[in-house]
Amino acid sequence: QVQLVESGGGLVQAGGSLRLSCAASGRTASGSVMYWFRQAPGKEREFVAKLYWGSGSTYYTDSVKGRFTISRDNAKNTVYLQMNSLKPEDTAVYYCSASFTIGTPPRYWGQGTQVTVSS
């Protein structure tokens, strides 16, 4: 059973930074695609970033390009989301998710961590 546990959320002022972590357990993250999604109040969940664990390739939604960085630590089986230059519109619950079959939607989800950016 795969478990994903996020941490690192909190309250930060606009322009500040946070780093989210997502620790995977139950199987190695090798070969997976790891995702970060977010859901703001009253809005649908949206894609933020993804990382192909094997190649290290990364992709971002346009609104976070140049500000957010997704990365991995092989030894810790952990994926990170470094968020810089945060804006109030980045306020949301951030979810880590994983797919272990390339080309399929993420199957495993964490519980989410709240990020609040004050203006």
Short mmCIF file of C-alpha atoms in Angstrom, two decimals, residues 18-87:
data_model
loop_
_atom_site.label_atom_id
_atom_site.label_comp_id
_atom_site.label_asym_id
_atom_site.label_seq_id
_atom_site.Cartn_x
_atom_site.Cartn_y
_atom_site.Cartn_z
CA LEU A 18 7.69 27.75 1.40
CA ARG A 19 8.93 24.26 0.67
CA LEU A 20 6.48 21.41 0.62
CA SER A 21 7.59 17.82 1.09
CA CYS A 22 5.90 14.59 0.11
CA ALA A 23 7.31 11.40 1.55
CA ALA A 24 6.33 8.18 -0.20
CA SER A 25 6.21 4.86 1.61
CA GLY A 26 5.09 1.38 0.69
CA ARG A 27 7.14 1.19 -2.48
CA THR A 28 10.03 2.98 -4.08
CA ALA A 29 9.16 6.09 -6.03
CA SER A 30 11.53 4.99 -8.76
CA GLY A 31 9.68 4.78 -12.06
CA SER A 32 6.81 6.93 -10.87
CA VAL A 33 5.42 10.23 -11.96
CA MET A 34 5.00 12.48 -8.95
CA TYR A 35 2.54 15.36 -9.04
CA TRP A 36 1.57 18.41 -7.06
CA PHE A 37 -2.01 19.64 -7.39
CA ARG A 38 -3.80 22.37 -5.49
CA GLN A 39 -7.36 23.30 -4.70
CA ALA A 40 -8.41 26.78 -3.68
CA PRO A 41 -11.69 27.44 -1.87
CA GLY A 42 -14.62 27.21 -4.27
CA LYS A 43 -12.43 26.07 -7.15
CA GLU A 44 -11.62 22.78 -8.81
CA ARG A 45 -8.40 20.97 -8.11
CA GLU A 46 -5.73 22.05 -10.57
CA PHE A 47 -2.41 20.67 -11.74
CA VAL A 48 0.66 22.52 -10.48
CA ALA A 49 3.73 20.47 -11.38
CA LYS A 50 4.94 16.98 -12.13
CA LEU A 51 8.22 15.12 -12.13
CA TYR A 52 9.20 11.94 -13.91
CA TRP A 53 11.26 10.20 -11.26
CA GLY A 54 13.43 8.19 -13.62
CA SER A 55 14.48 10.99 -15.98
CA GLY A 56 14.01 13.94 -13.68
CA SER A 57 11.95 15.75 -16.30
CA THR A 58 9.66 18.39 -14.88
CA TYR A 59 6.57 20.24 -16.06
CA TYR A 60 4.66 23.17 -14.61
CA THR A 61 1.43 24.99 -15.07
CA ASP A 62 2.03 28.42 -16.58
CA SER A 63 1.03 30.36 -13.49
CA VAL A 64 3.89 28.94 -11.41
CA LYS A 65 6.67 28.73 -13.99
CA GLY A 66 9.77 30.52 -12.81
CA ARG A 67 8.52 30.59 -9.21
CA PHE A 68 8.01 26.94 -8.23
CA THR A 69 10.46 24.07 -8.53
CA ILE A 70 9.65 20.39 -8.16
CA SER A 71 12.53 18.11 -7.21
CA ARG A 72 13.25 14.72 -5.69
CA ASP A 73 15.50 13.02 -3.18
CA ASN A 74 16.07 9.43 -4.19
CA ALA A 75 17.49 8.37 -0.86
CA LYS A 76 14.50 9.75 1.05
CA ASN A 77 11.86 8.69 -1.49
CA THR A 78 10.61 12.23 -1.21
CA VAL A 79 9.47 14.87 -3.67
CA TYR A 80 9.56 18.58 -2.92
CA LEU A 81 7.85 21.70 -4.16
CA GLN A 82 9.90 24.82 -3.58
CA MET A 83 7.60 27.82 -3.86
CA ASN A 84 9.12 31.29 -4.19
CA SER A 85 7.62 34.71 -4.81
CA LEU A 86 4.32 33.49 -3.45
CA LYS A 87 1.16 35.36 -4.30
#
